[in-house]
Short mmCIF file of C-alpha atoms in Angstrom, two decimals:
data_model
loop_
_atom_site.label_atom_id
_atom_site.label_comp_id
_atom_site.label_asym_id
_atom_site.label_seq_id
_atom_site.Cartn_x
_atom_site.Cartn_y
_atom_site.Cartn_z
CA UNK A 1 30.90 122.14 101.27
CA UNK A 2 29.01 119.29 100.07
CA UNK A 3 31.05 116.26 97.87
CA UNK A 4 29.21 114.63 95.40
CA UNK A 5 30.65 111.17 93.75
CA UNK A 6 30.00 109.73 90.85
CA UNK A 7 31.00 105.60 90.11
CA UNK A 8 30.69 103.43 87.58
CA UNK A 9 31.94 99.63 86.64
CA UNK A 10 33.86 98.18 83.54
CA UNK A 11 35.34 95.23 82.06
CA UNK A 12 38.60 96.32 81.03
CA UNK A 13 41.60 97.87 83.07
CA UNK A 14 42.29 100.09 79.56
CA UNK A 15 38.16 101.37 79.47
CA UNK A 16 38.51 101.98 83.09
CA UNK A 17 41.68 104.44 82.81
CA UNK A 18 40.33 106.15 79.42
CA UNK A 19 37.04 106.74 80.59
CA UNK A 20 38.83 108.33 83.96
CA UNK A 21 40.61 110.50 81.85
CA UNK A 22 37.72 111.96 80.31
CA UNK A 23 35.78 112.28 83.61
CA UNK A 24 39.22 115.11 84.34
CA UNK A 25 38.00 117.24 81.56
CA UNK A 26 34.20 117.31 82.56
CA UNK A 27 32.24 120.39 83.66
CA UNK A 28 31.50 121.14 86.57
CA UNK A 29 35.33 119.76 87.28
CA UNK A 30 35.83 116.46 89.65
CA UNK A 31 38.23 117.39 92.41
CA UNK A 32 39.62 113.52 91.90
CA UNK A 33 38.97 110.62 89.94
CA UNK A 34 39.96 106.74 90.93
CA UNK A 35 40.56 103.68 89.43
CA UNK A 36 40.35 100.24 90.94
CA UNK A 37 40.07 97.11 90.27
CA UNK A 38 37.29 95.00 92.45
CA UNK A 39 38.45 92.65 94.62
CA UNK A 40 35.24 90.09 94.60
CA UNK A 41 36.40 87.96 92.09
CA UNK A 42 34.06 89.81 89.37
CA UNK A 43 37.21 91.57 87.27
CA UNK A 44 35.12 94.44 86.73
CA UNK A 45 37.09 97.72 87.12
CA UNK A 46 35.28 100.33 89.11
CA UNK A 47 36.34 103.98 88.19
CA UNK A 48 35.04 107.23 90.29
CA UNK A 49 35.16 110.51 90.77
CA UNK A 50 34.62 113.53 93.44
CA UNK A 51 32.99 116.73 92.45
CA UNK A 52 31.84 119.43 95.12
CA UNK A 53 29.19 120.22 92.85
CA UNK A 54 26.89 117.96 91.61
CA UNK A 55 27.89 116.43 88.40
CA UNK A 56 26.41 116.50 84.67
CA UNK A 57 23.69 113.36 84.64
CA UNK A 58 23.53 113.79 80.51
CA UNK A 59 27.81 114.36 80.72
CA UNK A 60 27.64 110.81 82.38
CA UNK A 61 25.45 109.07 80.58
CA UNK A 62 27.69 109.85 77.53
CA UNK A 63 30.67 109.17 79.04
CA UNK A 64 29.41 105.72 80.10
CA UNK A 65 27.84 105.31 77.30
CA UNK A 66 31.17 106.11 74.77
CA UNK A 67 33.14 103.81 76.73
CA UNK A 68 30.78 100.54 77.70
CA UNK A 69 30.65 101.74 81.31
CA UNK A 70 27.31 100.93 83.72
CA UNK A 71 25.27 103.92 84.22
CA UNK A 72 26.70 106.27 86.81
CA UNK A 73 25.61 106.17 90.47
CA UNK A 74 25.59 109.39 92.01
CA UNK A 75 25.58 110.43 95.62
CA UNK A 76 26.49 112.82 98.34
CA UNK A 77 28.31 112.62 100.66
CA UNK A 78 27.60 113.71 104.40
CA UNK A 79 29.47 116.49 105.56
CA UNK A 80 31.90 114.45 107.80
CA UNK A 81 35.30 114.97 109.71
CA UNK A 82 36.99 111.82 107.73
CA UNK A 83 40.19 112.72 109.24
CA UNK A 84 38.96 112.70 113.02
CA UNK A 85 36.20 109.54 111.74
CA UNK A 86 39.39 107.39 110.82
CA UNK A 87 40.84 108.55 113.88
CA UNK A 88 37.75 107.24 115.99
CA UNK A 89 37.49 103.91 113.92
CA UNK A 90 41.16 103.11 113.51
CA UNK A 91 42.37 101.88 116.78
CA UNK A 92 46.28 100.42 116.84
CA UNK A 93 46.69 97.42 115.39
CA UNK A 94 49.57 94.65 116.69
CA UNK A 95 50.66 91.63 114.06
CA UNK A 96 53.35 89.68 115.77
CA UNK A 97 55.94 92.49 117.04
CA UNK A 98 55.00 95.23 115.01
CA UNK A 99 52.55 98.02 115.97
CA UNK A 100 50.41 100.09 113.46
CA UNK A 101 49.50 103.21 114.89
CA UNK A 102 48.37 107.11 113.97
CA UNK A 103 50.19 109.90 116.31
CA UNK A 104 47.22 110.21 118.07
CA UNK A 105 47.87 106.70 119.58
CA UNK A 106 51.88 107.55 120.52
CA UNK A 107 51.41 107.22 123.95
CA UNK A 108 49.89 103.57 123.23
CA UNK A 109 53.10 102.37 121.94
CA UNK A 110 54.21 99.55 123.98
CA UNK A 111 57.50 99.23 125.26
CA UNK A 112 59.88 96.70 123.10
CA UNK A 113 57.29 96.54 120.11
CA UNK A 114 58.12 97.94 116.65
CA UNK A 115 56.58 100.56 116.42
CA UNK A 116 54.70 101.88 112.19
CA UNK A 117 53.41 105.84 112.20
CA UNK A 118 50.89 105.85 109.92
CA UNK A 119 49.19 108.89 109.52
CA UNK A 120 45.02 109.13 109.49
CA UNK A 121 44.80 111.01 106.97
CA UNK A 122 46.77 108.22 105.17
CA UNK A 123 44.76 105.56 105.90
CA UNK A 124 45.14 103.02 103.34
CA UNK A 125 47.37 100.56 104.11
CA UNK A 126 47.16 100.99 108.00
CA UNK A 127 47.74 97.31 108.91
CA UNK A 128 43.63 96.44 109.52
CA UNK A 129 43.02 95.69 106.31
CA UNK A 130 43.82 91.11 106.82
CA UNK A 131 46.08 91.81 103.53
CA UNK A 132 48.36 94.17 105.03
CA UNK A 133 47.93 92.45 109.09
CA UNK A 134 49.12 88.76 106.88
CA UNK A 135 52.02 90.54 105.30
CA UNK A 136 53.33 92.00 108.58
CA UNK A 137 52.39 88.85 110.39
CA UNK A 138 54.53 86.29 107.45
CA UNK A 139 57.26 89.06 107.68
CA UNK A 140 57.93 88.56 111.84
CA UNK A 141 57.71 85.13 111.25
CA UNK A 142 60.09 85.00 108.87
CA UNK A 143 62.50 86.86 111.03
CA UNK A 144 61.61 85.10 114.30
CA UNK A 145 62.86 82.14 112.13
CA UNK A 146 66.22 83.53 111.86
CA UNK A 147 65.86 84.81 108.08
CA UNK A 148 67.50 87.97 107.73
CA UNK A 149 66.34 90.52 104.65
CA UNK A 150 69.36 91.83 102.92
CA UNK A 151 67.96 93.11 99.89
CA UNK A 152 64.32 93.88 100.35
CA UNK A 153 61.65 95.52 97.92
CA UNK A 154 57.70 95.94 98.44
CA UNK A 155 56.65 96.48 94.68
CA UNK A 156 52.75 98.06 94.98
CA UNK A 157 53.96 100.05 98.26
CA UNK A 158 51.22 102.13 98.93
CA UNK A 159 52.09 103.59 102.41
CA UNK A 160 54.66 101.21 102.41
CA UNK A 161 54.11 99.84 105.51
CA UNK A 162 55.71 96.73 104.71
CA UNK A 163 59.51 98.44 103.38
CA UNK A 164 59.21 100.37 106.69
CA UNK A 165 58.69 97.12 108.70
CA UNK A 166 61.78 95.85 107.07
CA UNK A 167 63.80 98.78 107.79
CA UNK A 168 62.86 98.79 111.38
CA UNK A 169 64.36 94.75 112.15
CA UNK A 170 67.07 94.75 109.70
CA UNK A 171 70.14 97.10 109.11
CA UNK A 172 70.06 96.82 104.96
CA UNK A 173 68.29 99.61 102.86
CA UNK A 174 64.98 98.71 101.31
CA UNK A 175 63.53 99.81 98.40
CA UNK A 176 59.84 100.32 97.40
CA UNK A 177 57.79 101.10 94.69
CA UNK A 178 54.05 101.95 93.50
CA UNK A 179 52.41 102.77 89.69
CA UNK A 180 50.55 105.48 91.92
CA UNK A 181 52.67 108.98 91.63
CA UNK A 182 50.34 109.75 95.00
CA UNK A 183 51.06 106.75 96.95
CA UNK A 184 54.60 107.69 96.52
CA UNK A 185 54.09 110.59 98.00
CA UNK A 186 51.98 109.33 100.76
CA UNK A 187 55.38 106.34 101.30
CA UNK A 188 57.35 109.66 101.13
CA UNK A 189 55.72 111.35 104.24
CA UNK A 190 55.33 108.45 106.11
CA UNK A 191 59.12 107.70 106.14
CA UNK A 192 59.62 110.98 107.11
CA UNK A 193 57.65 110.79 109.87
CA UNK A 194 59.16 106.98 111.18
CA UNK A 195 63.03 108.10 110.53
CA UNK A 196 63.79 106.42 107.72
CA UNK A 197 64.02 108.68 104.77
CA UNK A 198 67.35 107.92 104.25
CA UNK A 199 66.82 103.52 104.81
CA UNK A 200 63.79 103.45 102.32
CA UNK A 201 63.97 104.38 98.98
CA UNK A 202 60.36 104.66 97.14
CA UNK A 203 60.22 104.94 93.14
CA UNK A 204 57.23 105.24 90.55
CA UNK A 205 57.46 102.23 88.62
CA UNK A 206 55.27 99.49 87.50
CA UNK A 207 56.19 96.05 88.68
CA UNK A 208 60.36 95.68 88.40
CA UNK A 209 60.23 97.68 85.63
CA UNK A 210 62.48 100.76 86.15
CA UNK A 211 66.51 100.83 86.32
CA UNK A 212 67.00 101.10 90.33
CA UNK A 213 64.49 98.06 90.87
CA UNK A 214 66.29 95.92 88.10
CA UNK A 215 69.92 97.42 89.02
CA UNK A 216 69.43 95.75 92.63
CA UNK A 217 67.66 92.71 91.95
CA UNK A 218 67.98 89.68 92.59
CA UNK A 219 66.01 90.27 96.47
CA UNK A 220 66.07 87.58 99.16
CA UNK A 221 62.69 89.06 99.96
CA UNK A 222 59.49 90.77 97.85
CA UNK A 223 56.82 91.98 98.90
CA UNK A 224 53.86 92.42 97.15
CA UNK A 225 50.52 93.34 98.18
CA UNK A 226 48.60 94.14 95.36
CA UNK A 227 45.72 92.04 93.84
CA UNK A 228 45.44 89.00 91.61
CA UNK A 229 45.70 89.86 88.23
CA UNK A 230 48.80 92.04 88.59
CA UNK A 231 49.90 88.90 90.62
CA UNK A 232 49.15 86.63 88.42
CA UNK A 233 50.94 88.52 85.22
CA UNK A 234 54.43 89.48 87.76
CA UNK A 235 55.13 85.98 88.21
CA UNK A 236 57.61 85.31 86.04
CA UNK A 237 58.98 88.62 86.18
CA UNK A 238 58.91 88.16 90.13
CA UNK A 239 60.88 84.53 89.53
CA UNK A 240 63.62 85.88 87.63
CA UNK A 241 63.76 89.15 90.38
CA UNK A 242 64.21 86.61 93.73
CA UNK A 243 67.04 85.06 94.11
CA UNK A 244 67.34 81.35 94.68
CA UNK A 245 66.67 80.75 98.48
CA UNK A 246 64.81 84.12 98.56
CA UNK A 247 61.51 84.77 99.81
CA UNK A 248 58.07 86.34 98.36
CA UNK A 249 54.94 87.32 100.29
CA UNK A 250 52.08 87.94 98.69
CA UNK A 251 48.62 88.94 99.27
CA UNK A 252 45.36 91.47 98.16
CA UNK A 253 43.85 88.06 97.24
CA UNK A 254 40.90 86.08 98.33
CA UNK A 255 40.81 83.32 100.42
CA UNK A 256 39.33 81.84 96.75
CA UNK A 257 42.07 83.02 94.35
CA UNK A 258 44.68 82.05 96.40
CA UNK A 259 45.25 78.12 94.61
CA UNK A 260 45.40 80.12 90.96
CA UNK A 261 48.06 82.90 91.67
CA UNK A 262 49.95 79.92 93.78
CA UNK A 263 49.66 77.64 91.00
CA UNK A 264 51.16 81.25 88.76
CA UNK A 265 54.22 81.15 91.06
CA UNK A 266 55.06 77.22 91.35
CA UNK A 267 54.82 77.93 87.67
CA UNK A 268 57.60 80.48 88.05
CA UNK A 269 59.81 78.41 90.84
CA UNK A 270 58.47 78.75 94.07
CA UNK A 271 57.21 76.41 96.84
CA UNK A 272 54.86 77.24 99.28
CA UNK A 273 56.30 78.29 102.76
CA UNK A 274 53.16 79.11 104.56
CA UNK A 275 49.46 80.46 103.70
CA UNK A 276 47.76 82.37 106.44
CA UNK A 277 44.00 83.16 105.81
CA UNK A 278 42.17 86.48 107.68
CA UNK A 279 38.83 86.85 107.29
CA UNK A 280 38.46 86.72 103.42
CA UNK A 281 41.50 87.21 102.31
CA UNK A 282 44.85 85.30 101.99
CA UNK A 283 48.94 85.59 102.36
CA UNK A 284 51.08 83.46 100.78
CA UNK A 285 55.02 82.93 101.89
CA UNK A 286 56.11 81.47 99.03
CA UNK A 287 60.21 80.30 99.07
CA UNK A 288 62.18 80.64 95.52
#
């Protein structure tokens, strides 16, 4: 079955998410529709959708038109395996002691290494993108330095690869969360899978903002790997959540936007601990 997409680019986060509820009620019917915000600096918000037939060009160019979107670029897709393609591509990754790795790489495992099962076909959030490989890397290191996480959250989960990492070095339930109903889902199954459905608890919520998240607060350690607006606008929400002596990593920032979301968080009582750059893209330790 062929799978057609359909993306376009806006200014604003609330143009992005109106227009993408729209796209839901078009004909023929998207299977999915996205929204994300670019990560090159640009703040343009890309929004797109999936169709298995080919979708409506005059239905688009009203819908971009209505809402101040670029015209639409449609494609399809080749008729690929993505499940067995990500297994190909995505080989195990190591940061520090801990191992990222799909069950078709169990055997790899090494002895004595913390081991993450991450499932292909959940592969955002795997530990190769350098956001995710800094956050795992600035959380050994914090341990290897003798911290010890006793109330831990990852707010922006996704797989939460990060609250599992937690819950494998230290005894102390962690708690997640993500705006993304789906990527709770997805943190759901892949706790289920590593053991630790009952050490990681995973809520819908934006930011802090829900009773569990503000019930338990204030964390020796956050995690959040997100981008840098949302960054930018938790910080003072994040200072009053750490407690003093507590720790926050952050990253889904550019090398080139990490001196404005630091300068967001000194703002809001942190010091820098470390900064580790990969590739393009940055982790800050920061130290409340």
């Amino acid at each position: 079955m062929p799978t057609f997409t359909a993306i376009t680019k806006l200014t604003s986060s609330e143009a992005a998410y109106s227009l993408s509820e729209a796209m839901e009620n078009m004909t023929p019917e998207p299977t999915g529709v996205g929204v994300f915000e670019m990560e090159d600096g640009s703040n343009l918000w890309e929004v797109g959708g999936y169709f298995t037939e080919s979708p409506d060009d005059i239905e688009l160019m009203l819908l971009a038109q209505a809402f101040g979107a670029t015209p639409f670029l449609v494609s399809e897709l080749p008729e690929i395996d993505w499940v067995a393609k990500v297994r190909r591509d995505l080989s195990p990754v190591e940061a520090g002691r801990f191992f990222v790795y799909g069950s078709h790489d169990a055997e790899k495992l090494p002895e004595g290494r913390v081991g993450l099962l991450i499932e292909a076909s959940m592969a955002f959030g795997t530990g190769h993108h350098g956001t995710t490989l800094g956050c795992l890397r600035a959380l050994d290191r914090l341990d290897l330095a003798g911290f010890r996480g006793r109330n831990v959250v990852d707010i922006g989960c996704g797989t939460a690869v990060l609250a599992m990492a937690a819950a494998k070095i230290w005894p102390e339930p962690v708690l997640a969360s993500d705006i993304d109903a789906i990527a709770v889902e997805v943190a759901q199954v892949n706790m289920a899978a590593n053991g630790l459905t009952e050490r990681v608890r995973c809520l819908e919520a934006t930011g802090f903002d829900h009773p569990e998240l503000q019930a338990a607060a204030p964390f020796d350690l956050v995690f959040a790997n997100i981008l840098m607006g949302p960054l930018i606008d938790l910080a003072p929400e994040m200072g009053r959540a750490t407690g003093s002596g507590g720790y926050a990593i952050l990253s889904g920032l550019l090398v080139e936007q990490a001196e404005q979301v630091l300068a967001a968080y000194v703002d809001a009582g942190f010091v820098l601990h470390h900064r580790e750059d990969i590739g393009e893209w940055a982790t800050l330790t920061l130290r409340r």
